[in-house]
Amino acid sequence: MRQSRITSEGSLRAAGRDELFCGYDRYRQGAALMRRLEAVPGALRGTMAAMIQALPARVWDQALAPLRKVQTGKEPNGQWMHRMADYGASASTDVLHQKLVSRWRSPEGLVLEEREPQCLLSGQAPQSRGESDAERMMLLDQITYLPDGILTKVDRAAMRVSLETRAPLLDHRVVEFAGRLPMSMKLHNNKSKWALRRVLYRYVPVELIERPKMGFEVPVGIWLRGPLRDWAEDLLQPHRLRDSDLLNVELVRRTWREHLSGRFNWGLPLWNVLMFLSWQRTAMRPS
């Protein structure tokens, strides 16, 4: 079969810019949070987090309702408090980063009687060489999310239609150059990817550069309330969840009900569960 050779476009052409030049908000926000956390003793952080999480989310909803209006699709006050407490209990930048990129806040609560296995984000990452918190999170994404997420999906999609793609920003010379740049050339006056912006200013109108970041996330949450609802409901029936013998039935069903209510958007966490259940149904089907 003849293969077409194309230059990369859209998100592919940009692959690597966020991980190399501090593009994601979680780098900046995570680093700011770690600076604040380091001023509080670790034991006290853990105690404060436990106290906050000891109160059910609905109690926090009632207590904070006058201060913050809950909007459709956003986390409620109680869930937000629990999540912030969980972040605040982080013992290191690596732990905080793993929480920031996890779909489920407590994966061990989802899978019965199990612990999350060791991986590059939980105990096997390269030793720190004194890099800043933001640089550390960028490095962790470079060795996990970038190759195992973004590039894997691009490669599969392109090969499906026999297209050979390119990611010029991941040329080893660009990667090495980015590694030598100081953070001030990546994050400047709260603007991310500063070095790339300075280059673009020479060739592209400013109004095309200074725009809000736009992701490419699939609207899974909307689909699960719409065209995929019956399919999801079938997989998430209590008896099917119990038959899986692995998942916390109460947690999954509560998350599903909250998502259908429209007040919460748990589309991506639920999608992980649905993919597992769909695979399990196929794998266990008699041949």
PDB file of C-alpha atoms in Angstrom:
ATOM      1  CA  MET A   1       0.000   0.000   0.000  1.00  0.00           C
ATOM      2  CA  ARG A   2       1.339   3.405  -0.950  1.00  0.00           C
ATOM      3  CA  GLN A   3       2.147   5.664   1.959  1.00  0.00           C
ATOM      4  CA  SER A   4       1.591   9.397   1.862  1.00  0.00           C
ATOM      5  CA  ARG A   5       4.203  11.630   3.407  1.00  0.00           C
ATOM      6  CA  ILE A   6       2.868  14.801   4.957  1.00  0.00           C
ATOM      7  CA  THR A   7       4.082  17.554   7.187  1.00  0.00           C
ATOM      8  CA  SER A   8       2.401  17.536  10.548  1.00  0.00           C
ATOM      9  CA  GLU A   9      -0.482  19.918  11.210  1.00  0.00           C
ATOM     10  CA  GLY A  10      -2.559  21.117  14.143  1.00  0.00           C
ATOM     11  CA  SER A  11      -1.821  19.388  17.413  1.00  0.00           C
ATOM     12  CA  LEU A  12       0.795  17.138  15.826  1.00  0.00           C
ATOM     13  CA  ARG A  13       2.915  20.023  14.660  1.00  0.00           C
ATOM     14  CA  ALA A  14       2.741  21.367  18.223  1.00  0.00           C
ATOM     15  CA  ALA A  15       3.554  18.032  19.881  1.00  0.00           C
ATOM     16  CA  GLY A  16       6.112  18.678  22.583  1.00  0.00           C
ATOM     17  CA  ARG A  17       5.735  22.426  22.898  1.00  0.00           C
ATOM     18  CA  ASP A  18       3.815  22.263  26.182  1.00  0.00           C
ATOM     19  CA  GLU A  19       6.066  19.623  27.760  1.00  0.00           C
ATOM     20  CA  LEU A  20       9.267  21.375  26.629  1.00  0.00           C
ATOM     21  CA  PHE A  21       8.306  25.019  27.091  1.00  0.00           C
ATOM     22  CA  CYS A  22       5.998  24.982  30.153  1.00  0.00           C
ATOM     23  CA  GLY A  23       2.713  25.211  28.305  1.00  0.00           C
ATOM     24  CA  TYR A  24       0.280  23.439  30.615  1.00  0.00           C
ATOM     25  CA  ASP A  25      -1.414  25.364  33.396  1.00  0.00           C
ATOM     26  CA  ARG A  26      -0.737  22.531  35.846  1.00  0.00           C
ATOM     27  CA  TYR A  27       2.997  23.287  35.742  1.00  0.00           C
ATOM     28  CA  ARG A  28       2.518  26.871  36.835  1.00  0.00           C
ATOM     29  CA  GLN A  29      -0.318  26.142  39.253  1.00  0.00           C
ATOM     30  CA  GLY A  30       1.371  23.055  40.675  1.00  0.00           C
ATOM     31  CA  ALA A  31       4.626  24.919  41.289  1.00  0.00           C
ATOM     32  CA  ALA A  32       2.751  27.764  43.012  1.00  0.00           C
ATOM     33  CA  LEU A  33       0.926  25.273  45.237  1.00  0.00           C
ATOM     34  CA  MET A  34       4.141  23.472  46.171  1.00  0.00           C
ATOM     35  CA  ARG A  35       5.727  26.773  47.232  1.00  0.00           C
ATOM     36  CA  ARG A  36       2.851  27.337  49.613  1.00  0.00           C
ATOM     37  CA  LEU A  37       2.858  23.773  50.883  1.00  0.00           C
ATOM     38  CA  GLU A  38       6.564  23.844  51.681  1.00  0.00           C
ATOM     39  CA  ALA A  39       5.858  26.547  54.270  1.00  0.00           C
ATOM     40  CA  VAL A  40       3.654  24.090  56.215  1.00  0.00           C
ATOM     41  CA  PRO A  41       5.128  21.046  58.036  1.00  0.00           C
ATOM     42  CA  GLY A  42       4.264  17.776  56.337  1.00  0.00           C
ATOM     43  CA  ALA A  43       2.538  16.261  59.365  1.00  0.00           C
ATOM     44  CA  LEU A  44       0.313  19.328  59.721  1.00  0.00           C
ATOM     45  CA  ARG A  45      -0.595  19.215  56.017  1.00  0.00           C
ATOM     46  CA  GLY A  46      -1.709  15.618  56.391  1.00  0.00           C
ATOM     47  CA  THR A  47      -3.753  16.375  59.494  1.00  0.00           C
ATOM     48  CA  MET A  48      -5.481  19.350  57.869  1.00  0.00           C
ATOM     49  CA  ALA A  49      -6.286  17.308  54.782  1.00  0.00           C
ATOM     50  CA  ALA A  50      -7.748  14.495  56.872  1.00  0.00           C
ATOM     51  CA  MET A  51      -9.933  16.954  58.790  1.00  0.00           C
ATOM     52  CA  ILE A  52     -11.296  18.489  55.585  1.00  0.00           C
ATOM     53  CA  GLN A  53     -11.983  15.115  53.984  1.00  0.00           C
ATOM     54  CA  ALA A  54     -13.620  13.803  57.168  1.00  0.00           C
ATOM     55  CA  LEU A  55     -16.600  16.046  56.432  1.00  0.00           C
ATOM     56  CA  PRO A  56     -18.796  14.676  53.611  1.00  0.00           C
ATOM     57  CA  ALA A  57     -18.852  16.701  50.416  1.00  0.00           C
ATOM     58  CA  ARG A  58     -22.514  17.589  50.926  1.00  0.00           C
ATOM     59  CA  VAL A  59     -21.659  19.254  54.256  1.00  0.00           C
ATOM     60  CA  TRP A  60     -19.078  21.433  52.541  1.00  0.00           C
ATOM     61  CA  ASP A  61     -21.620  22.193  49.808  1.00  0.00           C
ATOM     62  CA  GLN A  62     -24.004  23.606  52.395  1.00  0.00           C
ATOM     63  CA  ALA A  63     -21.319  25.465  54.311  1.00  0.00           C
ATOM     64  CA  LEU A  64     -19.795  27.144  51.253  1.00  0.00           C
ATOM     65  CA  ALA A  65     -22.942  27.676  49.180  1.00  0.00           C
ATOM     66  CA  PRO A  66     -23.177  31.394  50.063  1.00  0.00           C
ATOM     67  CA  LEU A  67     -19.567  31.952  48.959  1.00  0.00           C
ATOM     68  CA  ARG A  68     -19.409  30.056  45.684  1.00  0.00           C
ATOM     69  CA  LYS A  69     -22.208  29.262  43.297  1.00  0.00           C
ATOM     70  CA  VAL A  70     -22.071  25.727  41.932  1.00  0.00           C
ATOM     71  CA  GLN A  71     -22.208  25.809  38.142  1.00  0.00           C
ATOM     72  CA  THR A  72     -23.316  23.030  35.804  1.00  0.00           C
ATOM     73  CA  GLY A  73     -20.382  20.886  34.710  1.00  0.00           C
ATOM     74  CA  LYS A  74     -18.120  22.112  37.507  1.00  0.00           C
ATOM     75  CA  GLU A  75     -17.080  20.313  40.636  1.00  0.00           C
ATOM     76  CA  PRO A  76     -19.292  21.189  43.603  1.00  0.00           C
ATOM     77  CA  ASN A  77     -17.905  22.996  46.610  1.00  0.00           C
ATOM     78  CA  GLY A  78     -17.491  19.813  48.626  1.00  0.00           C
ATOM     79  CA  GLN A  79     -15.712  17.927  45.876  1.00  0.00           C
ATOM     80  CA  TRP A  80     -13.447  20.915  45.301  1.00  0.00           C
ATOM     81  CA  MET A  81     -12.558  21.059  49.004  1.00  0.00           C
ATOM     82  CA  HIS A  82     -11.776  17.339  49.067  1.00  0.00           C
ATOM     83  CA  ARG A  83      -9.631  17.627  45.953  1.00  0.00           C
ATOM     84  CA  MET A  84      -7.707  20.625  47.301  1.00  0.00           C
ATOM     85  CA  ALA A  85      -7.150  18.772  50.564  1.00  0.00           C
ATOM     86  CA  ASP A  86      -5.824  15.795  48.637  1.00  0.00           C
ATOM     87  CA  TYR A  87      -3.427  18.043  46.718  1.00  0.00           C
ATOM     88  CA  GLY A  88      -2.381  19.737  49.932  1.00  0.00           C
ATOM     89  CA  ALA A  89      -1.368  16.442  51.513  1.00  0.00           C
ATOM     90  CA  SER A  90       1.189  15.806  48.746  1.00  0.00           C
ATOM     91  CA  ALA A  91       4.599  14.995  50.186  1.00  0.00           C
ATOM     92  CA  SER A  92       6.521  15.924  47.031  1.00  0.00           C
ATOM     93  CA  THR A  93       6.257  17.430  43.557  1.00  0.00           C
ATOM     94  CA  ASP A  94       6.108  13.932  42.054  1.00  0.00           C
ATOM     95  CA  VAL A  95       3.123  13.002  44.235  1.00  0.00           C
ATOM     96  CA  LEU A  96       1.313  16.243  43.425  1.00  0.00           C
ATOM     97  CA  HIS A  97       1.923  15.794  39.699  1.00  0.00           C
ATOM     98  CA  GLN A  98       0.529  12.277  39.777  1.00  0.00           C
ATOM     99  CA  LYS A  99      -2.635  13.559  41.457  1.00  0.00           C
ATOM    100  CA  LEU A 100      -2.976  16.377  38.936  1.00  0.00           C
ATOM    101  CA  VAL A 101      -2.915  13.979  35.974  1.00  0.00           C
ATOM    102  CA  SER A 102      -5.010  11.182  37.524  1.00  0.00           C
ATOM    103  CA  ARG A 103      -8.583  10.701  36.329  1.00  0.00           C
ATOM    104  CA  TRP A 104      -9.717   9.234  39.675  1.00  0.00           C
ATOM    105  CA  ARG A 105      -8.687  11.121  42.796  1.00  0.00           C
ATOM    106  CA  SER A 106      -8.247   7.871  44.740  1.00  0.00           C
ATOM    107  CA  PRO A 107      -7.705   4.953  42.339  1.00  0.00           C
ATOM    108  CA  GLU A 108      -7.271   2.581  45.262  1.00  0.00           C
ATOM    109  CA  GLY A 109     -10.867   3.330  46.266  1.00  0.00           C
ATOM    110  CA  LEU A 110     -12.127   2.345  42.833  1.00  0.00           C
ATOM    111  CA  VAL A 111     -10.434  -1.060  42.601  1.00  0.00           C
ATOM    112  CA  LEU A 112     -11.290  -3.372  45.483  1.00  0.00           C
ATOM    113  CA  GLU A 113      -8.502  -4.505  47.818  1.00  0.00           C
ATOM    114  CA  GLU A 114      -5.735  -3.254  45.543  1.00  0.00           C
ATOM    115  CA  ARG A 115      -2.922  -0.728  45.552  1.00  0.00           C
ATOM    116  CA  GLU A 116      -1.820   1.297  42.546  1.00  0.00           C
ATOM    117  CA  PRO A 117       1.277  -0.408  41.061  1.00  0.00           C
ATOM    118  CA  GLN A 118       4.650   1.274  40.946  1.00  0.00           C
ATOM    119  CA  CYS A 119       5.306   3.133  37.712  1.00  0.00           C
ATOM    120  CA  LEU A 120       7.294   6.088  36.385  1.00  0.00           C
ATOM    121  CA  LEU A 121       4.918   8.395  38.234  1.00  0.00           C
ATOM    122  CA  SER A 122       4.976   6.536  41.530  1.00  0.00           C
ATOM    123  CA  GLY A 123       8.447   5.658  42.648  1.00  0.00           C
ATOM    124  CA  GLN A 124      10.447   4.806  39.537  1.00  0.00           C
ATOM    125  CA  ALA A 125      10.989   8.252  38.054  1.00  0.00           C
ATOM    126  CA  PRO A 126      14.547   9.557  37.481  1.00  0.00           C
ATOM    127  CA  GLN A 127      16.192  11.139  40.479  1.00  0.00           C
ATOM    128  CA  SER A 128      15.779  14.884  40.760  1.00  0.00           C
ATOM    129  CA  ARG A 129      18.780  16.912  39.655  1.00  0.00           C
ATOM    130  CA  GLY A 130      17.749  20.071  41.454  1.00  0.00           C
ATOM    131  CA  GLU A 131      15.247  21.239  38.846  1.00  0.00           C
ATOM    132  CA  SER A 132      12.384  23.513  39.838  1.00  0.00           C
ATOM    133  CA  ASP A 133       8.916  22.147  40.586  1.00  0.00           C
ATOM    134  CA  ALA A 134       7.625  23.200  37.161  1.00  0.00           C
ATOM    135  CA  GLU A 135      10.638  21.676  35.407  1.00  0.00           C
ATOM    136  CA  ARG A 136      10.145  18.452  37.362  1.00  0.00           C
ATOM    137  CA  MET A 137       6.526  18.143  36.233  1.00  0.00           C
ATOM    138  CA  MET A 138       7.534  18.894  32.649  1.00  0.00           C
ATOM    139  CA  LEU A 139      10.129  16.106  32.814  1.00  0.00           C
ATOM    140  CA  LEU A 140       7.580  13.627  34.171  1.00  0.00           C
ATOM    141  CA  ASP A 141       5.236  14.450  31.299  1.00  0.00           C
ATOM    142  CA  GLN A 142       8.063  14.113  28.790  1.00  0.00           C
ATOM    143  CA  ILE A 143       8.737  10.511  29.837  1.00  0.00           C
ATOM    144  CA  THR A 144       5.101   9.433  30.307  1.00  0.00           C
ATOM    145  CA  TYR A 145       2.211  11.498  28.921  1.00  0.00           C
ATOM    146  CA  LEU A 146       4.008  12.629  25.756  1.00  0.00           C
ATOM    147  CA  PRO A 147       5.224   9.225  24.450  1.00  0.00           C
ATOM    148  CA  ASP A 148       2.516   7.014  25.966  1.00  0.00           C
ATOM    149  CA  GLY A 149      -0.427   9.349  25.384  1.00  0.00           C
ATOM    150  CA  ILE A 150      -0.150  12.057  22.758  1.00  0.00           C
ATOM    151  CA  LEU A 151       2.336  10.446  20.374  1.00  0.00           C
ATOM    152  CA  THR A 152       0.807   6.986  20.683  1.00  0.00           C
ATOM    153  CA  LYS A 153      -2.647   8.258  19.710  1.00  0.00           C
ATOM    154  CA  VAL A 154      -1.256  10.323  16.827  1.00  0.00           C
ATOM    155  CA  ASP A 155       0.760   7.383  15.505  1.00  0.00           C
ATOM    156  CA  ARG A 156      -2.183   4.984  15.624  1.00  0.00           C
ATOM    157  CA  ALA A 157      -4.538   7.449  13.961  1.00  0.00           C
ATOM    158  CA  ALA A 158      -2.026   8.312  11.232  1.00  0.00           C
ATOM    159  CA  MET A 159      -1.032   4.722  10.498  1.00  0.00           C
ATOM    160  CA  ARG A 160      -4.708   3.775  10.266  1.00  0.00           C
ATOM    161  CA  VAL A 161      -4.884   5.841   7.068  1.00  0.00           C
ATOM    162  CA  SER A 162      -1.253   5.239   5.975  1.00  0.00           C
ATOM    163  CA  LEU A 163       0.065   8.689   6.802  1.00  0.00           C
ATOM    164  CA  GLU A 164       3.614   9.268   7.957  1.00  0.00           C
ATOM    165  CA  THR A 165       3.745  12.127  10.420  1.00  0.00           C
ATOM    166  CA  ARG A 166       6.381  14.463  11.776  1.00  0.00           C
ATOM    167  CA  ALA A 167       6.771  16.268  15.112  1.00  0.00           C
ATOM    168  CA  PRO A 168       9.507  18.844  14.416  1.00  0.00           C
ATOM    169  CA  LEU A 169       9.624  20.207  17.957  1.00  0.00           C
ATOM    170  CA  LEU A 170      10.747  16.767  19.127  1.00  0.00           C
ATOM    171  CA  ASP A 171      13.885  16.826  17.007  1.00  0.00           C
ATOM    172  CA  HIS A 172      16.599  15.892  19.508  1.00  0.00           C
ATOM    173  CA  ARG A 173      18.378  19.200  18.919  1.00  0.00           C
ATOM    174  CA  VAL A 174      15.266  21.173  19.838  1.00  0.00           C
ATOM    175  CA  VAL A 175      14.704  18.995  22.922  1.00  0.00           C
ATOM    176  CA  GLU A 176      18.302  19.466  24.036  1.00  0.00           C
ATOM    177  CA  PHE A 177      18.105  23.210  23.409  1.00  0.00           C
ATOM    178  CA  ALA A 178      14.884  23.476  25.426  1.00  0.00           C
ATOM    179  CA  GLY A 179      16.538  21.563  28.256  1.00  0.00           C
ATOM    180  CA  ARG A 180      19.294  24.173  28.456  1.00  0.00           C
ATOM    181  CA  LEU A 181      16.957  27.164  28.479  1.00  0.00           C
ATOM    182  CA  PRO A 182      16.317  28.843  31.850  1.00  0.00           C
ATOM    183  CA  MET A 183      12.745  28.840  33.107  1.00  0.00           C
ATOM    184  CA  SER A 184      12.552  32.578  32.478  1.00  0.00           C
ATOM    185  CA  MET A 185      12.588  31.773  28.753  1.00  0.00           C
ATOM    186  CA  LYS A 186       9.708  29.339  29.158  1.00  0.00           C
ATOM    187  CA  LEU A 187       7.546  31.193  31.661  1.00  0.00           C
ATOM    188  CA  HIS A 188       7.754  34.987  31.598  1.00  0.00           C
ATOM    189  CA  ASN A 189       5.315  37.333  33.363  1.00  0.00           C
ATOM    190  CA  ASN A 190       2.938  34.387  33.701  1.00  0.00           C
ATOM    191  CA  LYS A 191       3.056  33.750  29.932  1.00  0.00           C
ATOM    192  CA  SER A 192       3.916  30.194  28.976  1.00  0.00           C
ATOM    193  CA  LYS A 193       6.096  29.070  26.031  1.00  0.00           C
ATOM    194  CA  TRP A 194       7.815  32.460  26.064  1.00  0.00           C
ATOM    195  CA  ALA A 195      10.712  31.494  23.780  1.00  0.00           C
ATOM    196  CA  LEU A 196       8.315  30.119  21.164  1.00  0.00           C
ATOM    197  CA  ARG A 197       6.178  33.251  21.387  1.00  0.00           C
ATOM    198  CA  ARG A 198       9.220  35.451  20.765  1.00  0.00           C
ATOM    199  CA  VAL A 199       9.971  33.526  17.574  1.00  0.00           C
ATOM    200  CA  LEU A 200       6.369  33.633  16.384  1.00  0.00           C
ATOM    201  CA  TYR A 201       6.114  37.388  16.982  1.00  0.00           C
ATOM    202  CA  ARG A 202       8.497  37.813  14.045  1.00  0.00           C
ATOM    203  CA  TYR A 203       6.280  36.032  11.560  1.00  0.00           C
ATOM    204  CA  VAL A 204       2.695  35.810  12.862  1.00  0.00           C
ATOM    205  CA  PRO A 205       0.233  38.585  13.834  1.00  0.00           C
ATOM    206  CA  VAL A 206       0.037  38.989  17.597  1.00  0.00           C
ATOM    207  CA  GLU A 207      -3.734  38.457  17.660  1.00  0.00           C
ATOM    208  CA  LEU A 208      -3.209  34.924  16.332  1.00  0.00           C
ATOM    209  CA  ILE A 209      -0.734  34.132  19.100  1.00  0.00           C
ATOM    210  CA  GLU A 210      -2.242  35.786  22.174  1.00  0.00           C
ATOM    211  CA  ARG A 211      -5.397  33.694  22.354  1.00  0.00           C
ATOM    212  CA  PRO A 212      -6.766  31.480  25.137  1.00  0.00           C
ATOM    213  CA  LYS A 213      -5.408  27.953  25.073  1.00  0.00           C
ATOM    214  CA  MET A 214      -7.814  25.623  23.289  1.00  0.00           C
ATOM    215  CA  GLY A 215      -7.657  21.902  23.944  1.00  0.00           C
ATOM    216  CA  PHE A 216      -8.696  19.030  21.720  1.00  0.00           C
ATOM    217  CA  GLU A 217     -10.583  17.069  24.336  1.00  0.00           C
ATOM    218  CA  VAL A 218     -13.385  14.833  23.099  1.00  0.00           C
ATOM    219  CA  PRO A 219     -16.785  15.727  24.705  1.00  0.00           C
ATOM    220  CA  VAL A 220     -17.117  12.352  26.400  1.00  0.00           C
ATOM    221  CA  GLY A 221     -19.234  13.782  29.201  1.00  0.00           C
ATOM    222  CA  ILE A 222     -21.847  15.076  26.774  1.00  0.00           C
ATOM    223  CA  TRP A 223     -21.879  11.828  24.803  1.00  0.00           C
ATOM    224  CA  LEU A 224     -22.448   9.769  27.944  1.00  0.00           C
ATOM    225  CA  ARG A 225     -25.544  11.825  28.724  1.00  0.00           C
ATOM    226  CA  GLY A 226     -26.689  11.624  25.104  1.00  0.00           C
ATOM    227  CA  PRO A 227     -26.014   9.092  22.334  1.00  0.00           C
ATOM    228  CA  LEU A 228     -23.885   6.777  24.498  1.00  0.00           C
ATOM    229  CA  ARG A 229     -26.129   6.801  27.549  1.00  0.00           C
ATOM    230  CA  ASP A 230     -27.902   3.483  26.883  1.00  0.00           C
ATOM    231  CA  TRP A 231     -24.607   1.743  26.101  1.00  0.00           C
ATOM    232  CA  ALA A 232     -23.011   3.110  29.268  1.00  0.00           C
ATOM    233  CA  GLU A 233     -26.034   2.309  31.430  1.00  0.00           C
ATOM    234  CA  ASP A 234     -25.964  -1.285  30.240  1.00  0.00           C
ATOM    235  CA  LEU A 235     -22.291  -1.687  31.183  1.00  0.00           C
ATOM    236  CA  LEU A 236     -22.751   0.099  34.517  1.00  0.00           C
ATOM    237  CA  GLN A 237     -25.655  -2.007  35.749  1.00  0.00           C
ATOM    238  CA  PRO A 238     -25.010  -3.006  39.399  1.00  0.00           C
ATOM    239  CA  HIS A 239     -25.030  -6.726  38.620  1.00  0.00           C
ATOM    240  CA  ARG A 240     -22.456  -6.254  35.854  1.00  0.00           C
ATOM    241  CA  LEU A 241     -20.217  -4.247  38.165  1.00  0.00           C
ATOM    242  CA  ARG A 242     -20.509  -6.943  40.831  1.00  0.00           C
ATOM    243  CA  ASP A 243     -19.741  -9.616  38.248  1.00  0.00           C
ATOM    244  CA  SER A 244     -16.502  -7.826  37.374  1.00  0.00           C
ATOM    245  CA  ASP A 245     -15.407  -8.653  40.938  1.00  0.00           C
ATOM    246  CA  LEU A 246     -12.936  -5.786  40.852  1.00  0.00           C
ATOM    247  CA  LEU A 247     -14.734  -2.450  41.076  1.00  0.00           C
ATOM    248  CA  ASN A 248     -16.331  -0.539  43.913  1.00  0.00           C
ATOM    249  CA  VAL A 249     -19.983  -0.790  42.837  1.00  0.00           C
ATOM    250  CA  GLU A 250     -21.253   1.957  45.136  1.00  0.00           C
ATOM    251  CA  LEU A 251     -18.578   4.436  44.052  1.00  0.00           C
ATOM    252  CA  VAL A 252     -19.077   3.806  40.335  1.00  0.00           C
ATOM    253  CA  ARG A 253     -22.883   3.990  40.548  1.00  0.00           C
ATOM    254  CA  ARG A 254     -22.759   7.201  42.611  1.00  0.00           C
ATOM    255  CA  THR A 255     -20.369   8.765  40.109  1.00  0.00           C
ATOM    256  CA  TRP A 256     -22.653   7.748  37.243  1.00  0.00           C
ATOM    257  CA  ARG A 257     -25.729   9.237  38.935  1.00  0.00           C
ATOM    258  CA  GLU A 258     -23.882  12.463  39.673  1.00  0.00           C
ATOM    259  CA  HIS A 259     -22.780  12.698  36.057  1.00  0.00           C
ATOM    260  CA  LEU A 260     -26.302  12.156  34.728  1.00  0.00           C
ATOM    261  CA  SER A 261     -27.594  14.874  37.065  1.00  0.00           C
ATOM    262  CA  GLY A 262     -25.755  17.456  34.962  1.00  0.00           C
ATOM    263  CA  ARG A 263     -24.156  19.114  37.985  1.00  0.00           C
ATOM    264  CA  PHE A 264     -20.931  17.150  37.552  1.00  0.00           C
ATOM    265  CA  ASN A 265     -18.792  16.173  34.612  1.00  0.00           C
ATOM    266  CA  TRP A 266     -17.262  12.801  35.435  1.00  0.00           C
ATOM    267  CA  GLY A 267     -17.057  11.794  31.768  1.00  0.00           C
ATOM    268  CA  LEU A 268     -13.354  10.989  31.654  1.00  0.00           C
ATOM    269  CA  PRO A 269     -13.170   9.015  34.921  1.00  0.00           C
ATOM    270  CA  LEU A 270     -16.239   7.021  33.877  1.00  0.00           C
ATOM    271  CA  TRP A 271     -14.752   6.427  30.431  1.00  0.00           C
ATOM    272  CA  ASN A 272     -11.844   4.552  32.014  1.00  0.00           C
ATOM    273  CA  VAL A 273     -14.293   2.281  33.822  1.00  0.00           C
ATOM    274  CA  LEU A 274     -16.401   1.779  30.704  1.00  0.00           C
ATOM    275  CA  MET A 275     -13.384   0.820  28.610  1.00  0.00           C
ATOM    276  CA  PHE A 276     -12.360  -1.762  31.190  1.00  0.00           C
ATOM    277  CA  LEU A 277     -15.875  -3.221  31.394  1.00  0.00           C
ATOM    278  CA  SER A 278     -16.197  -3.300  27.617  1.00  0.00           C
ATOM    279  CA  TRP A 279     -12.850  -5.077  27.305  1.00  0.00           C
ATOM    280  CA  GLN A 280     -13.762  -7.500  30.078  1.00  0.00           C
ATOM    281  CA  ARG A 281     -17.052  -8.390  28.385  1.00  0.00           C
ATOM    282  CA  THR A 282     -15.249  -9.120  25.116  1.00  0.00           C
ATOM    283  CA  ALA A 283     -12.357 -11.002  26.734  1.00  0.00           C
ATOM    284  CA  MET A 284     -14.634 -13.250  28.764  1.00  0.00           C
ATOM    285  CA  ARG A 285     -17.016 -14.003  25.904  1.00  0.00           C
ATOM    286  CA  PRO A 286     -16.899 -17.727  25.006  1.00  0.00           C
ATOM    287  CA  SER A 287     -14.966 -18.303  21.789  1.00  0.00           C
TER     288      SER A 287
END
